[in-house]
mmCIF file of C-alpha atoms in Angstrom:
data_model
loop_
_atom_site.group_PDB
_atom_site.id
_atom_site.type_symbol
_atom_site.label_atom_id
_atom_site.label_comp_id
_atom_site.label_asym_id
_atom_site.label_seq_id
_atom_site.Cartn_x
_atom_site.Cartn_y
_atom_site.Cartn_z
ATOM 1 C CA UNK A 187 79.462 70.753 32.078
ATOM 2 C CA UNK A 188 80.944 73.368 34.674
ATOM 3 C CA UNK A 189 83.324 74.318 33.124
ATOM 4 C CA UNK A 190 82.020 75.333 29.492
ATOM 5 C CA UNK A 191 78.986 76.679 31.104
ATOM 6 C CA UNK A 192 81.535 78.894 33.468
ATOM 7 C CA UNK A 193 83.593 79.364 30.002
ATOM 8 C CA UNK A 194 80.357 80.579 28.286
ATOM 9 C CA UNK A 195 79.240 82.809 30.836
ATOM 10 C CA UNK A 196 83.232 84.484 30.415
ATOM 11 C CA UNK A 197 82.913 85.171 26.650
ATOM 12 C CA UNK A 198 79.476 86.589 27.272
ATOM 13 C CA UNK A 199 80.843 89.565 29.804
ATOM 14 C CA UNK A 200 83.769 89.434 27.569
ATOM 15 C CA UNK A 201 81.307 91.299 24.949
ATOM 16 C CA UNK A 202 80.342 93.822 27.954
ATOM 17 C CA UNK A 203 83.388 95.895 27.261
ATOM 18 C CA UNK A 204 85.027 97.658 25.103
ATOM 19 C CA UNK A 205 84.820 101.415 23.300
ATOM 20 C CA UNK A 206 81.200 100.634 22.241
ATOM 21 C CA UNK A 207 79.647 99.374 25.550
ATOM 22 C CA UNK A 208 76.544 100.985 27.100
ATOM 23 C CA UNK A 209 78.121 99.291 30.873
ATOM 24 C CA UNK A 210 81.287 101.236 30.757
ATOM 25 C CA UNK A 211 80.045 104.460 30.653
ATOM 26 C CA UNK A 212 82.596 108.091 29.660
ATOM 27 C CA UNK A 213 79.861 110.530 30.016
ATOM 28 C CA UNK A 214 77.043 111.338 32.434
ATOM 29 C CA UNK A 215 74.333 110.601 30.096
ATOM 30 C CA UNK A 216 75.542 107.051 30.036
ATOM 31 C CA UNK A 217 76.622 106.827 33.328
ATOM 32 C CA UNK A 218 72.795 107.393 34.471
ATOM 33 C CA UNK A 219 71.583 104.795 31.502
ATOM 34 C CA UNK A 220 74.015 102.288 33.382
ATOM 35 C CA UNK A 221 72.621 103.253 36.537
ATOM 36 C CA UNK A 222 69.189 102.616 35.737
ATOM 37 C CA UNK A 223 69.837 98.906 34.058
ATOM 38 C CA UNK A 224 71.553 97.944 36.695
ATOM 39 C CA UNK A 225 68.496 98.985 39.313
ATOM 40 C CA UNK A 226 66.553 97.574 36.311
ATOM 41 C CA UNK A 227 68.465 94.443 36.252
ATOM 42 C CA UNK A 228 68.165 94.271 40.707
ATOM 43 C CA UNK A 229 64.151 94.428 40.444
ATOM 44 C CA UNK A 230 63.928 92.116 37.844
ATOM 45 C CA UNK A 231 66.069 89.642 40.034
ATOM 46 C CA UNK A 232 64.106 90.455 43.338
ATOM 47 C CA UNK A 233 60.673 89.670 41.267
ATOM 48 C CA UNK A 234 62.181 86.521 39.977
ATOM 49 C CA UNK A 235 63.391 85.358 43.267
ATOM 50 C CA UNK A 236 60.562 86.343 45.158
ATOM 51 C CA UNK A 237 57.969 84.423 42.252
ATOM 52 C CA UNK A 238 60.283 81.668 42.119
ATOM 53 C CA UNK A 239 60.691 81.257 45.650
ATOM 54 C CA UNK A 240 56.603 81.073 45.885
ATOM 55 C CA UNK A 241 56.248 78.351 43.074
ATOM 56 C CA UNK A 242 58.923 75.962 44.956
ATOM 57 C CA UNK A 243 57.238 76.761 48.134
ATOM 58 C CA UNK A 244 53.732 75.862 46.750
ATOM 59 C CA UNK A 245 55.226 72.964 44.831
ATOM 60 C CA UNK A 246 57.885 71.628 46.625
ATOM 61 C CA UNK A 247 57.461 72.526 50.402
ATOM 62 C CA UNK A 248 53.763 72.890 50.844
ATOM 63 C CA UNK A 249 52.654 70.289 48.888
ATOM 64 C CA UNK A 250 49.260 69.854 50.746
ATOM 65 C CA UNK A 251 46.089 71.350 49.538
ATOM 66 C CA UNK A 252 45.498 75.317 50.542
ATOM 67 C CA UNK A 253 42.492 77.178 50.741
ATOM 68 C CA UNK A 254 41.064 79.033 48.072
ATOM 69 C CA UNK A 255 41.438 82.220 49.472
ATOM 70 C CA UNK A 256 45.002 82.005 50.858
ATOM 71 C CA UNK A 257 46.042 80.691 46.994
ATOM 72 C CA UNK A 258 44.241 83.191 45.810
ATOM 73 C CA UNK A 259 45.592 86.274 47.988
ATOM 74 C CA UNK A 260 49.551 84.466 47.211
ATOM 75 C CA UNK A 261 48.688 84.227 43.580
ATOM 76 C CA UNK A 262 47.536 88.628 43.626
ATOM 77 C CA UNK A 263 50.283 89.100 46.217
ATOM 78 C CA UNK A 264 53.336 87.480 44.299
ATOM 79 C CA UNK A 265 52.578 87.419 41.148
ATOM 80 C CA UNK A 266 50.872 91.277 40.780
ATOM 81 C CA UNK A 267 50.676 93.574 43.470
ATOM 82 C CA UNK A 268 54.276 92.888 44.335
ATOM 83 C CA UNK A 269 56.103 92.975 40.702
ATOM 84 C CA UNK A 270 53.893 96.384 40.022
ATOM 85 C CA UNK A 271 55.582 97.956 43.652
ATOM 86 C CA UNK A 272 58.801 97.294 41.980
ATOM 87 C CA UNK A 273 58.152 98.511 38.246
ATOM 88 C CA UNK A 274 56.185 101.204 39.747
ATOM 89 C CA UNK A 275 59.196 102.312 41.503
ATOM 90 C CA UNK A 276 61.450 101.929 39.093
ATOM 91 C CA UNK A 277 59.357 103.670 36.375
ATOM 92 C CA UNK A 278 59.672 106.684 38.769
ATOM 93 C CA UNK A 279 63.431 106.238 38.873
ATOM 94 C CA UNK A 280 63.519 106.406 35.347
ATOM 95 C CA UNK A 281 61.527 109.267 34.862
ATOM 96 C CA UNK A 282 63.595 111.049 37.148
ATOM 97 C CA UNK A 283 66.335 110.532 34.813
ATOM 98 C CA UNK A 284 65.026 111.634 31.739
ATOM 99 C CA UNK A 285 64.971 115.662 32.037
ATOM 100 C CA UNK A 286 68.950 116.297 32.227
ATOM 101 C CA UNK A 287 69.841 113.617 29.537
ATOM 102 C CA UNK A 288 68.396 116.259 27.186
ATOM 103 C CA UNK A 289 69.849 119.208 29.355
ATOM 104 C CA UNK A 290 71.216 121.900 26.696
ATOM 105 C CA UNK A 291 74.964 123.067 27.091
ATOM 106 C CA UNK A 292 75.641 126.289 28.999
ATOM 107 C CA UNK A 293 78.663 126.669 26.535
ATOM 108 C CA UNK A 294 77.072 127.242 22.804
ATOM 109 C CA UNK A 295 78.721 124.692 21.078
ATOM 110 C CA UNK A 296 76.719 122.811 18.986
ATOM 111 C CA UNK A 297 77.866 120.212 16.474
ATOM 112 C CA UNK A 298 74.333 119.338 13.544
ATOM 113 C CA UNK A 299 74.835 115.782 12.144
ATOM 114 C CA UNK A 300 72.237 114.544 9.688
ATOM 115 C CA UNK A 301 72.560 110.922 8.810
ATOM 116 C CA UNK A 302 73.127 110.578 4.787
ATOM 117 C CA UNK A 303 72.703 107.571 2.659
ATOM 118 C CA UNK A 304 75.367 105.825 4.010
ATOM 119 C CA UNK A 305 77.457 108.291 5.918
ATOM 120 C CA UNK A 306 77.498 110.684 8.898
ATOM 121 C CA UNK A 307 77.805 114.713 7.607
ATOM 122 C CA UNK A 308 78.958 116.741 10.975
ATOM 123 C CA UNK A 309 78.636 120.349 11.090
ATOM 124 C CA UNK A 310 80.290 122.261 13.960
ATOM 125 C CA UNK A 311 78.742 125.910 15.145
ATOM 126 C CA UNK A 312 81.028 127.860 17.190
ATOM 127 C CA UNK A 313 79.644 130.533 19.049
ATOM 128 C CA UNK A 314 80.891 133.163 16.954
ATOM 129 C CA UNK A 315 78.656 131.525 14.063
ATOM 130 C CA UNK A 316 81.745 130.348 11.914
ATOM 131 C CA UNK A 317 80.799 126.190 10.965
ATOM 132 C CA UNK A 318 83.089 123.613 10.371
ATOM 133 C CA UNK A 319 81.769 120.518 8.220
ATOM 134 C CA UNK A 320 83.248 117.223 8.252
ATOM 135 C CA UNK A 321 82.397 113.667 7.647
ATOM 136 C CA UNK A 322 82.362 110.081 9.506
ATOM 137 C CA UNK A 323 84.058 111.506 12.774
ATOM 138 C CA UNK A 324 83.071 113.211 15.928
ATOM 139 C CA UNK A 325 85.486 115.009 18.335
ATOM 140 C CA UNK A 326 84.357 116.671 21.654
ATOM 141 C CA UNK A 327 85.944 118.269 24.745
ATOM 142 C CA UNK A 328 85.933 116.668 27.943
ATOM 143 C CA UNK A 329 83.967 117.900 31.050
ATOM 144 C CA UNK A 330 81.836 119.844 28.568
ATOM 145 C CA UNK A 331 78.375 119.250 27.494
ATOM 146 C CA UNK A 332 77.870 119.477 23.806
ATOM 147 C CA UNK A 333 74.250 119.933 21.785
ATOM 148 C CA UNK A 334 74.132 117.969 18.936
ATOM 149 C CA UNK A 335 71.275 118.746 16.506
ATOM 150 C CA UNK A 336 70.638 115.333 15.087
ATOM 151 C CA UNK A 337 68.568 115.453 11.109
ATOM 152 C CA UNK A 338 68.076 113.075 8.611
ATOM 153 C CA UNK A 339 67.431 114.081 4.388
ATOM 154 C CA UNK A 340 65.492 111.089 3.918
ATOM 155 C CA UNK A 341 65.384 107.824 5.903
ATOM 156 C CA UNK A 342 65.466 107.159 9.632
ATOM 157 C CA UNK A 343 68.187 106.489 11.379
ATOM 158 C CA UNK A 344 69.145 106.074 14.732
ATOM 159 C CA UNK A 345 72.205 108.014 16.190
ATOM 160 C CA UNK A 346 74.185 105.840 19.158
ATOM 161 C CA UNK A 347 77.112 106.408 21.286
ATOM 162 C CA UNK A 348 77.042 103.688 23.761
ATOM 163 C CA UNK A 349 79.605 105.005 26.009
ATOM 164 C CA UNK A 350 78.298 108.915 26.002
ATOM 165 C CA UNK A 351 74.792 108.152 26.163
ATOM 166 C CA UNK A 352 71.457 106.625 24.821
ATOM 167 C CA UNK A 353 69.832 105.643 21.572
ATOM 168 C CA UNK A 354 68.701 108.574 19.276
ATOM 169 C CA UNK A 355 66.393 108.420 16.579
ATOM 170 C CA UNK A 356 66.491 111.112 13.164
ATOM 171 C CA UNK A 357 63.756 111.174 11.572
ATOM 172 C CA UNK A 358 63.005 112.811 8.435
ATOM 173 C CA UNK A 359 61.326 116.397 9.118
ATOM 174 C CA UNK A 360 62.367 116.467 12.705
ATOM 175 C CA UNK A 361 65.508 117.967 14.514
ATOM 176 C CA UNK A 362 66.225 115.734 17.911
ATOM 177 C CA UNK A 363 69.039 117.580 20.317
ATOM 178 C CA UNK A 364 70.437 115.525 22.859
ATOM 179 C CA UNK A 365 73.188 116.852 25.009
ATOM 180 C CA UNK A 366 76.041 114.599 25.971
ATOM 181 C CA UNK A 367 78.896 115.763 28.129
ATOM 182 C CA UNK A 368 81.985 113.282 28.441
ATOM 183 C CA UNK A 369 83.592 112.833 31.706
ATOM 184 C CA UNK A 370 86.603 110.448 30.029
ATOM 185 C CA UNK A 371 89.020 111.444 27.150
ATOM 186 C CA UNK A 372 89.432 108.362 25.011
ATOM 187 C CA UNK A 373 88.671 107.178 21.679
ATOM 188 C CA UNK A 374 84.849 105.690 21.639
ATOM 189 C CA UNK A 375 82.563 103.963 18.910
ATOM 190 C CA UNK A 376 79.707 105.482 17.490
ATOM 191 C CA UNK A 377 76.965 103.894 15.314
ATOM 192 C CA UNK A 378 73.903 103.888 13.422
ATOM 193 C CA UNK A 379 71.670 101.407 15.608
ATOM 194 C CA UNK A 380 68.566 101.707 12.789
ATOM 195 C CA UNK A 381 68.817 98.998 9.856
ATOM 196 C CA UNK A 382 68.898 102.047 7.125
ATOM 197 C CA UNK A 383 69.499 100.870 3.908
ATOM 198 C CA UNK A 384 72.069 98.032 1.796
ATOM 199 C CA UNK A 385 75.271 99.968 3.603
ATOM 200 C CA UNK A 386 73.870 100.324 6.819
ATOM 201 C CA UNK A 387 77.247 98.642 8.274
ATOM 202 C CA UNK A 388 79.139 101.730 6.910
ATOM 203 C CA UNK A 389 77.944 104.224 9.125
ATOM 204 C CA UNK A 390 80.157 103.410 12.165
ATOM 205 C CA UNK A 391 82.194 106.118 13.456
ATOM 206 C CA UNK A 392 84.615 107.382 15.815
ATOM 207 C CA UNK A 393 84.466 109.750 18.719
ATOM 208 C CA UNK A 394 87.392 111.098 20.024
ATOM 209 C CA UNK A 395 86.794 112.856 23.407
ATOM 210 C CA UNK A 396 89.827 115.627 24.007
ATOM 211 C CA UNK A 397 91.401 117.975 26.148
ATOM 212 C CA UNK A 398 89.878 121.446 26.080
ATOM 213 C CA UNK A 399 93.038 122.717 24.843
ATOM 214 C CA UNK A 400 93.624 120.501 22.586
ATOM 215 C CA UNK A 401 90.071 120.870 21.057
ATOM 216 C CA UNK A 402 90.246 124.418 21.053
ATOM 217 C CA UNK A 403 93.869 124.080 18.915
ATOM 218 C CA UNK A 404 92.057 121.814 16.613
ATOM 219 C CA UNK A 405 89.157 124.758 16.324
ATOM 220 C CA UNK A 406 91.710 127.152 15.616
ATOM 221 C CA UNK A 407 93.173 125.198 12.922
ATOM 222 C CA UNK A 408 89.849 124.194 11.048
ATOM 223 C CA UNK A 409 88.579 127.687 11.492
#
């Protein structure tokens, strides 16, 4: 029973990794998202150890009769006032986080993608207001932090790059600009993470993080 228990538990952080997981993080946008599940993950554990620990002591250990009021002040203590210290704090931690995932670029660049019925249209906007469109593929420079402008023509979708950063939604009427800047060069999996229609499976894409120069010779070329 060990061992396929052990053997499950192996597949299962098997799945963890990868060019489309949220835990190995190639940008600083994800790298704080990993961050905060794993302080996430640490509360969660202390409240279940610490409410856990309380029912086996009541249960187990101190199996005679207490007093109302000292059951009562262990049920408030254990089971509220402590688990709201710990999402409190956490909640604070989180907000924390939230004002430089959206940071814009010092830089310019700015790539608009609006999510089609069933593909990914990618506009890039160079400084000097020349735009490059393409379709189905994202490429970025490393150590640079990018704006994208995300859009959608008519139904929502929801814009994901595990490994550069968080969920996005595009909804219809409303530009959303998150700012991811890679830290890793590498070839990474993007996706649409909103059930969007019968070829919703389609809209997977690649993001290929490069060297500065090697972006800007790509820019050249397109341009």
């Amino acid at each position: 029973m060990g061992y396929w228990s052990s053997l499950a538990a192996l597949s299962l952080l098997s799945g963890c990794g990868g060019n489309q997981s949220a835990l190995q993080p190639a940008g600083i946008g994800a790298e704080r998202i990993a961050q905060l599940f794993w302080w996430m993950a640490a509360g969660a554990a202390v409240i279940w150890v610490v409410v856990i620990g309380f029912a086996i002591y009541a249960t187990r250990i101190k199996t005679k009769t207490q007093s109302p009021r000292r059951a009562h002040w262990m049920i408030i203590g254990a089971g509220a006032i402590f688990p709201t210290i710990v999402l409190g704090a956490l909640l604070i931690f989180s907000m924390q986080l939230m004002p430089a995932l959206s940071a814009p670029g010092k830089s310019g660049f700015r790539i608009a993608v609006s999510g089609e019925q069933w593909w990914w249209r990618v506009t890039y906007e160079t400084p000097s207001g020349a735009t490059v469109e393409l379709a189905n593929e994202i490429r970025l420079p490393v150590g640079e932090r990018v704006e994208f402008r995300l859009s959608s023509p008519d139904v929502i979708h929801s814009f994901w790059i595990p490994s550069l950063g968080g969920k996005v939604d595009m909804i219809p009427g409303r530009v959303t600009r998150p700012a991811p800047e890679p830290t890793e060069v590498g070839v990474y999996r993007g996706a649409c993470a909103e059930y969007c229609g019968t070829s919703h499976a389609l809209m997977n894409f690649p993001v290929v993080v490069m060297e500065p120069e090697a972006f800007d010779a790509l820019s050249l070329i397109h341009i």
